[in-house]
Amino acid sequence: MSRFLNVLRSWLVMVSVIAVGNTVQSFRDHSFLSEKLYTGTPGFVNGLQARTFGVWTLLSSIIRCACAIDIQNRTLYHITLWTFVLALGHFLSEAFIYKTAPLTIGVMAPLIVASFSIIGMLIGFQCFPETQEEVGARQKKRN
């Protein structure tokens, strides 16, 4: 396995552990979200929304941790990449479309993490060994 994939695995574990912390905060006290993320409209944040956010964050954390464990599983790798794309889309839309999450440090952090993770995972595609199907397709083209 390439050195880059090992670094990416460590990054995914770290991001996953941080997400578990955010999950706990979301379940413990919903004011966490209104004080750190959705500061544009804190009145919209309630316990139900905080718990939903917590479950979404926990699911993303589990997927990312599973990918770190089995990083050469292409399907899991793609799903993990999509967790970051969805997170980036969510926070960008809340910041620029819905105006519920102004660009504070609480919003910039997940935007930066999602962006770097997407870039890292796209680079990581180059480190995957070829599958038997790819080798067979390449050999057919030669013949």
Coordinates of N, CA, C and O in Angstrom, one line a residue:
M1 N 0.9 -1.2 0.0 CA 0.0 0.0 0.0 C 0.9 1.2 0.0 O 1.9 1.3 0.6
S2 N 0.5 2.3 -0.7 CA 1.3 3.5 -0.8 C 1.3 4.2 0.5 O 0.4 4.1 1.3
R3 N 2.3 5.0 0.6 CA 2.5 5.9 1.8 C 1.3 6.9 1.9 O 0.8 7.2 3.0
F4 N 0.9 7.4 0.7 CA -0.2 8.4 0.7 C -1.5 7.8 1.3 O -2.2 8.4 2.1
L5 N -1.8 6.5 0.9 CA -3.0 5.9 1.4 C -2.9 5.7 2.9 O -3.9 5.8 3.6
N6 N -1.7 5.4 3.4 CA -1.6 5.3 4.9 C -1.8 6.6 5.6 O -2.4 6.7 6.7
V7 N -1.3 7.7 5.0 CA -1.6 9.0 5.6 C -3.1 9.3 5.5 O -3.7 9.9 6.4
L8 N -3.7 9.0 4.4 CA -5.1 9.2 4.2 C -5.9 8.4 5.2 O -6.9 8.9 5.8
R9 N -5.5 7.2 5.5 CA -6.2 6.4 6.5 C -6.1 7.1 7.9 O -7.1 7.1 8.6
S10 N -5.0 7.6 8.2 CA -4.8 8.3 9.5 C -5.7 9.5 9.6 O -6.4 9.8 10.6
W11 N -5.8 10.3 8.5 CA -6.6 11.4 8.4 C -8.1 11.1 8.6 O -8.8 11.7 9.3
L12 N -8.5 10.0 7.9 CA -9.9 9.5 8.0 C -10.3 9.1 9.5 O -11.4 9.4 10.0
V13 N -9.3 8.5 10.2 CA -9.6 8.1 11.6 C -9.7 9.4 12.4 O -10.6 9.5 13.3
M14 N -8.8 10.3 12.2 CA -8.8 11.6 13.0 C -10.2 12.3 12.8 O -10.8 12.7 13.7
V15 N -10.6 12.4 11.5 CA -11.8 13.1 11.2 C -13.0 12.4 11.8 O -13.9 13.0 12.3
S16 N -12.9 11.1 11.8 CA -14.0 10.2 12.3 C -14.1 10.4 13.9 O -15.2 10.5 14.4
V17 N -13.0 10.5 14.5 CA -13.0 10.7 16.0 C -13.6 12.0 16.3 O -14.4 12.2 17.3
I18 N -13.2 13.0 15.6 CA -13.7 14.4 15.8 C -15.2 14.4 15.6 O -16.0 15.0 16.4
A19 N -15.7 13.7 14.6 CA -17.1 13.6 14.3 C -17.9 13.0 15.4 O -19.0 13.4 15.7
V20 N -17.3 12.0 16.1 CA -18.0 11.3 17.2 C -18.1 12.4 18.3 O -19.2 12.4 19.0
G21 N -17.1 13.2 18.5 CA -17.2 14.3 19.5 C -18.3 15.2 19.2 O -19.1 15.7 20.1
N22 N -18.5 15.6 17.9 CA -19.6 16.5 17.5 C -20.9 15.8 17.7 O -21.9 16.5 18.0
T23 N -21.0 14.5 17.5 CA -22.2 13.8 17.7 C -22.6 13.8 19.1 O -23.8 14.1 19.5
V24 N -21.7 13.6 20.0 CA -22.0 13.6 21.5 C -22.5 15.0 21.8 O -23.5 15.1 22.6
Q25 N -21.8 16.1 21.4 CA -22.3 17.4 21.6 C -23.7 17.7 21.1 O -24.5 18.3 21.8
S26 N -24.0 17.2 20.0 CA -25.3 17.4 19.4 C -26.4 16.7 20.2 O -27.5 17.3 20.4
F27 N -26.1 15.6 20.8 CA -27.1 14.9 21.6 C -27.2 15.5 23.0 O -28.2 15.5 23.6
R28 N -26.1 15.9 23.5 CA -26.0 16.4 24.9 C -26.7 17.8 25.0 O -27.4 18.0 26.0
D29 N -26.4 18.7 24.1 CA -26.9 20.1 24.2 C -27.1 20.7 22.8 O -26.1 20.9 22.1
H30 N -28.4 20.9 22.4 CA -28.6 21.4 21.1 C -28.1 22.9 20.9 O -28.0 23.3 19.8
S31 N -27.8 23.6 22.0 CA -27.3 24.9 21.8 C -25.9 24.9 21.2 O -25.5 25.9 20.7
F32 N -25.3 23.8 21.2 CA -24.0 23.6 20.5 C -24.1 24.1 19.1 O -23.2 24.8 18.6
L33 N -25.1 23.6 18.4 CA -25.3 23.9 17.0 C -25.7 25.4 16.8 O -25.2 26.0 15.9
S34 N -26.5 26.0 17.6 CA -26.9 27.4 17.5 C -25.7 28.3 17.8 O -25.7 29.4 17.3
E35 N -24.8 27.9 18.7 CA -23.7 28.7 19.1 C -22.5 28.6 18.2 O -21.7 29.5 18.1
K36 N -22.3 27.4 17.5 CA -21.1 27.2 16.8 C -21.3 27.2 15.3 O -20.5 27.5 14.5
L37 N -22.5 26.7 14.8 CA -22.7 26.5 13.4 C -23.8 27.4 12.8 O -23.5 28.2 11.9
Y38 N -25.0 27.2 13.3 CA -26.1 27.9 12.7 C -26.4 29.2 13.4 O -27.5 29.5 13.9
T39 N -25.4 30.1 13.5 CA -25.5 31.3 14.2 C -26.3 32.4 13.5 O -26.7 33.4 14.1
G40 N -26.6 32.2 12.2 CA -27.4 33.1 11.5 C -28.8 33.1 11.9 O -29.5 34.1 11.9
T41 N -29.3 32.0 12.2 CA -30.7 31.8 12.7 C -30.8 30.8 13.8 O -31.3 29.7 13.7
P42 N -30.2 31.2 15.0 CA -30.2 30.2 16.1 C -31.6 29.7 16.6 O -31.7 28.7 17.1
G43 N -32.6 30.5 16.3 CA -33.9 30.1 16.7 C -34.5 28.9 15.9 O -35.4 28.2 16.4
F44 N -33.9 28.6 14.8 CA -34.3 27.4 14.0 C -33.7 26.1 14.6 O -34.2 25.1 14.2
V45 N -32.8 26.2 15.4 CA -32.1 25.0 16.0 C -32.9 24.6 17.2 O -33.2 25.3 18.1
N46 N -33.3 23.3 17.1 CA -34.0 22.7 18.3 C -33.5 21.3 18.6 O -32.6 20.9 17.8
G47 N -34.0 20.7 19.6 CA -33.4 19.4 19.9 C -33.5 18.3 18.8 O -32.6 17.5 18.6
L48 N -34.7 18.3 18.1 CA -34.8 17.4 17.1 C -33.8 17.6 15.9 O -33.2 16.6 15.5
Q49 N -33.6 18.8 15.6 CA -32.6 19.1 14.5 C -31.2 18.7 15.0 O -30.4 18.2 14.2
A50 N -30.9 19.0 16.2 CA -29.6 18.7 16.8 C -29.4 17.2 16.8 O -28.3 16.7 16.4
R51 N -30.4 16.4 17.2 CA -30.2 14.9 17.2 C -30.1 14.4 15.8 O -29.4 13.4 15.5
T52 N -30.9 14.9 14.8 CA -30.8 14.5 13.4 C -29.4 14.8 12.9 O -28.8 14.0 12.2
F53 N -28.9 16.0 13.2 CA -27.5 16.3 12.8 C -26.5 15.4 13.4 O -25.6 14.9 12.8
G54 N -26.8 15.0 14.7 CA -25.9 14.1 15.4 C -25.9 12.7 14.8 O -24.8 12.1 14.6
V55 N -27.0 12.2 14.4 CA -27.1 10.9 13.7 C -26.4 10.9 12.4 O -25.7 10.0 12.0
W56 N -26.6 12.0 11.6 CA -26.0 12.2 10.3 C -24.4 12.2 10.5 O -23.7 11.5 9.7
T57 N -24.0 12.9 11.5 CA -22.6 13.0 11.7 C -22.0 11.7 12.2 O -20.9 11.3 11.8
L58 N -22.7 11.0 13.0 CA -22.3 9.6 13.5 C -22.2 8.7 12.3 O -21.2 7.9 12.2
L59 N -23.2 8.7 11.4 CA -23.2 7.8 10.3 C -22.0 8.1 9.4 O -21.2 7.2 9.0
S60 N -21.7 9.4 9.1 CA -20.5 9.7 8.4 C -19.3 9.3 9.0 O -18.3 8.8 8.4
S61 N -19.2 9.4 10.3 CA -18.0 9.0 11.1 C -17.8 7.4 11.0 O -16.7 7.0 10.8
I62 N -18.8 6.7 11.0 CA -18.7 5.2 10.9 C -18.2 4.8 9.5 O -17.4 4.0 9.4
I63 N -18.8 5.5 8.5 CA -18.4 5.2 7.1 C -16.9 5.5 6.9 O -16.1 4.8 6.3
R64 N -16.5 6.7 7.4 CA -15.1 7.1 7.3 C -14.1 6.2 8.0 O -13.1 5.9 7.5
C65 N -14.5 5.8 9.2 CA -13.7 4.9 10.0 C -13.6 3.5 9.3 O -12.5 2.9 9.2
A66 N -14.7 3.0 8.7 CA -14.7 1.8 8.0 C -13.8 1.9 6.8 O -13.1 0.9 6.5
C67 N -13.8 3.0 6.1 CA -12.9 3.2 4.9 C -11.5 3.2 5.4 O -10.6 2.6 4.7
A68 N -11.2 3.8 6.5 CA -9.8 3.8 7.0 C -9.3 2.4 7.3 O -8.2 2.1 7.0
I69 N -10.2 1.5 7.8 CA -9.8 0.2 8.0 C -9.6 -0.6 6.8 O -8.7 -1.4 6.6
D70 N -10.5 -0.4 5.8 CA -10.5 -1.2 4.5 C -10.4 -0.2 3.4 O -11.3 -0.1 2.5
I71 N -9.3 0.6 3.3 CA -9.2 1.7 2.3 C -9.1 1.2 0.9 O -9.4 2.0 0.0
Q72 N -8.8 -0.1 0.7 CA -8.7 -0.5 -0.7 C -10.1 -1.1 -1.2 O -10.1 -1.5 -2.4
N73 N -11.1 -1.0 -0.4 CA -12.4 -1.3 -0.9 C -13.0 -0.2 -1.7 O -13.3 0.9 -1.2
R74 N -13.0 -0.3 -3.0 CA -13.4 0.8 -3.9 C -14.8 1.3 -3.6 O -15.0 2.5 -3.7
T75 N -15.8 0.4 -3.4 CA -17.1 0.9 -3.1 C -17.2 1.7 -1.9 O -17.8 2.8 -1.9
L76 N -16.6 1.2 -0.8 CA -16.6 2.0 0.4 C -15.8 3.3 0.3 O -16.2 4.3 0.8
Y77 N -14.8 3.3 -0.5 CA -14.0 4.5 -0.8 C -14.8 5.5 -1.5 O -14.8 6.7 -1.1
H78 N -15.6 5.1 -2.5 CA -16.5 6.1 -3.1 C -17.6 6.6 -2.2 O -17.9 7.8 -2.2
I79 N -18.2 5.7 -1.4 CA -19.2 6.2 -0.4 C -18.6 7.2 0.5 O -19.2 8.2 0.9
T80 N -17.4 6.9 1.0 CA -16.7 7.9 1.9 C -16.5 9.2 1.3 O -16.7 10.3 1.9
L81 N -16.0 9.2 0.0 CA -15.8 10.4 -0.7 C -17.1 11.2 -0.8 O -17.2 12.4 -0.5
W82 N -18.2 10.5 -1.0 CA -19.5 11.2 -1.0 C -20.0 11.8 0.3 O -20.7 12.8 0.3
T83 N -19.5 11.2 1.4 CA -19.9 11.8 2.7 C -19.2 13.2 2.8 O -19.9 14.1 3.4
F84 N -18.1 13.3 2.3 CA -17.4 14.7 2.3 C -18.1 15.6 1.3 O -18.2 16.8 1.6
V85 N -18.5 15.1 0.2 CA -19.1 16.0 -0.8 C -20.5 16.5 -0.3 O -20.8 17.7 -0.4
L86 N -21.2 15.6 0.4 CA -22.5 16.0 1.0 C -22.3 17.0 2.1 O -23.0 18.0 2.2
A87 N -21.3 16.8 2.9 CA -21.0 17.7 4.0 C -20.6 19.1 3.5 O -21.1 20.1 3.9
L88 N -19.8 19.1 2.4 CA -19.4 20.4 1.8 C -20.6 21.1 1.2 O -20.8 22.3 1.4
G89 N -21.4 20.3 0.5 CA -22.6 20.9 -0.1 C -23.6 21.4 1.0 O -24.2 22.5 0.8
H90 N -23.7 20.7 2.1 CA -24.6 21.1 3.2 C -24.1 22.5 3.7 O -24.9 23.4 3.9
F91 N -22.9 22.5 4.1 CA -22.4 23.7 4.8 C -22.3 24.9 3.8 O -22.6 26.1 4.2
L92 N -22.0 24.7 2.6 CA -22.0 25.8 1.6 C -23.4 26.3 1.4 O -23.6 27.5 1.3
S93 N -24.4 25.4 1.3 CA -25.7 25.9 1.1 C -26.3 26.6 2.3 O -27.0 27.6 2.2
E94 N -25.9 26.1 3.5 CA -26.4 26.8 4.7 C -25.7 28.2 4.8 O -26.4 29.1 5.3
A95 N -24.5 28.3 4.3 CA -23.8 29.6 4.4 C -24.3 30.6 3.3 O -24.5 31.7 3.6
F96 N -24.4 30.1 2.1 CA -24.6 31.0 1.0 C -26.0 31.1 0.4 O -26.4 32.1 -0.1
I97 N -26.8 30.0 0.6 CA -28.2 30.0 0.1 C -29.2 30.3 1.2 O -30.0 31.2 1.0
Y98 N -29.1 29.6 2.3 CA -30.1 29.7 3.3 C -29.7 30.8 4.4 O -30.5 31.2 5.1
K99 N -28.4 31.1 4.4 CA -27.9 32.2 5.3 C -28.1 31.8 6.8 O -28.2 32.7 7.6
T100 N -28.2 30.5 7.1 CA -28.3 30.1 8.5 C -27.0 29.9 9.2 O -26.9 29.8 10.4
A101 N -25.9 29.8 8.4 CA -24.6 29.5 9.0 C -23.5 30.4 8.4 O -22.9 30.1 7.4
P102 N -23.4 31.6 8.9 CA -22.4 32.6 8.4 C -21.0 32.0 8.5 O -20.8 31.0 9.3
L103 N -20.1 32.5 7.8 CA -18.7 31.9 7.7 C -17.9 32.3 9.0 O -17.0 33.1 9.0
T104 N -18.3 31.6 10.1 CA -17.5 31.7 11.3 C -16.5 30.6 11.4 O -16.5 29.7 10.5
I105 N -15.7 30.5 12.4 CA -14.7 29.4 12.5 C -15.5 28.1 12.6 O -15.0 27.1 12.1
G106 N -16.6 28.1 13.2 CA -17.4 26.9 13.4 C -17.9 26.3 12.1 O -18.1 25.1 12.0
V107 N -18.1 27.1 11.1 CA -18.5 26.7 9.7 C -17.3 26.5 8.8 O -17.2 25.6 8.0
M108 N -16.3 27.3 9.0 CA -15.1 27.2 8.2 C -14.4 25.9 8.4 O -13.8 25.3 7.5
A109 N -14.3 25.4 9.6 CA -13.6 24.2 10.0 C -14.2 23.0 9.2 O -13.4 22.3 8.5
P110 N -15.5 22.7 9.2 CA -16.0 21.6 8.4 C -15.8 21.8 6.9 O -15.6 20.9 6.1
L111 N -15.9 23.1 6.4 CA -15.7 23.4 5.0 C -14.2 23.0 4.6 O -14.0 22.4 3.5
I112 N -13.3 23.4 5.4 CA -11.9 23.1 5.1 C -11.6 21.6 5.2 O -11.0 21.0 4.3
V113 N -12.1 21.0 6.3 CA -11.9 19.5 6.4 C -12.5 18.8 5.2 O -11.9 17.9 4.6
A114 N -13.8 19.1 4.8 CA -14.4 18.4 3.7 C -13.6 18.7 2.4 O -13.4 17.8 1.6
S115 N -13.2 19.9 2.2 CA -12.5 20.3 1.0 C -11.1 19.5 0.9 O -10.8 18.9 -0.1
F116 N -10.3 19.5 2.0 CA -9.1 18.8 2.0 C -9.3 17.3 1.8 O -8.5 16.6 1.2
S117 N -10.3 16.8 2.4 CA -10.6 15.4 2.4 C -11.0 15.0 0.9 O -10.6 13.9 0.5
I118 N -11.8 15.8 0.3 CA -12.2 15.5 -1.1 C -10.9 15.5 -2.0 O -10.7 14.5 -2.8
I119 N -10.1 16.5 -1.8 CA -8.9 16.5 -2.6 C -8.0 15.3 -2.3 O -7.5 14.7 -3.3
G120 N -7.8 15.0 -1.1 CA -7.0 13.9 -0.7 C -7.5 12.6 -1.2 O -6.8 11.7 -1.7
M121 N -8.8 12.4 -1.2 CA -9.4 11.1 -1.7 C -9.3 11.1 -3.2 O -9.1 10.0 -3.7
L122 N -9.5 12.2 -3.9 CA -9.3 12.2 -5.3 C -7.9 11.8 -5.7 O -7.6 11.0 -6.6
I123 N -6.9 12.4 -5.0 CA -5.5 12.0 -5.2 C -5.3 10.5 -4.9 O -4.6 9.8 -5.6
G124 N -5.9 10.0 -3.8 CA -5.8 8.6 -3.4 C -6.2 7.6 -4.5 O -5.7 6.5 -4.5
F125 N -7.1 8.1 -5.4 CA -7.5 7.2 -6.5 C -6.3 6.7 -7.3 O -6.3 5.6 -7.8
Q126 N -5.3 7.6 -7.4 CA -4.2 7.3 -8.2 C -3.3 6.2 -7.6 O -2.4 5.6 -8.2
C127 N -3.5 6.0 -6.3 CA -2.7 5.0 -5.6 C -3.3 3.6 -5.5 O -2.6 2.7 -5.0
F128 N -4.4 3.4 -6.1 CA -5.1 2.1 -6.0 C -4.4 1.2 -7.0 O -4.1 1.6 -8.1
P129 N -4.2 -0.1 -6.6 CA -3.7 -1.0 -7.6 C -4.7 -1.4 -8.6 O -5.9 -1.2 -8.3
E130 N -4.3 -1.8 -9.8 CA -5.3 -2.1 -10.8 C -6.0 -3.4 -10.4 O -5.5 -4.3 -9.8
T131 N -7.3 -3.4 -10.7 CA -8.1 -4.6 -10.5 C -7.9 -5.6 -11.7 O -7.4 -5.3 -12.7
Q132 N -8.3 -6.9 -11.5 CA -8.2 -7.9 -12.5 C -9.0 -7.5 -13.8 O -8.5 -7.7 -14.9
E133 N -10.2 -6.8 -13.6 CA -11.0 -6.4 -14.7 C -10.2 -5.3 -15.5 O -10.3 -5.3 -16.8
E134 N -9.6 -4.4 -14.8 CA -8.8 -3.3 -15.5 C -7.6 -3.9 -16.3 O -7.4 -3.5 -17.4
V135 N -6.9 -4.9 -15.7 CA -5.8 -5.5 -16.4 C -6.3 -6.3 -17.6 O -5.8 -6.2 -18.7
G136 N -7.4 -7.0 -17.5 CA -8.0 -7.8 -18.6 C -8.5 -6.8 -19.7 O -8.2 -7.1 -20.9
A137 N -9.1 -5.7 -19.4 CA -9.6 -4.8 -20.4 C -8.4 -4.1 -21.1 O -8.4 -4.0 -22.4
R138 N -7.3 -3.8 -20.4 CA -6.1 -3.2 -21.0 C -5.5 -4.2 -22.0 O -5.0 -3.9 -23.1
Q139 N -5.4 -5.5 -21.6 CA -4.8 -6.5 -22.4 C -5.7 -6.8 -23.7 O -5.2 -7.1 -24.7
K140 N -7.0 -6.7 -23.5 CA -7.9 -6.9 -24.7 C -7.7 -5.8 -25.7 O -7.7 -6.0 -26.9
K141 N -7.4 -4.6 -25.3 CA -7.2 -3.4 -26.2 C -5.9 -3.6 -26.9 O -5.8 -3.2 -28.1
R142 N -4.9 -4.2 -26.3 CA -3.6 -4.5 -27.0 C -3.8 -5.5 -28.1 O -3.1 -5.5 -29.1
N143 N -4.7 -6.5 -27.9 CA -4.8 -7.6 -28.9 C -5.7 -7.2 -30.0 O -6.0 -6.6 -30.7

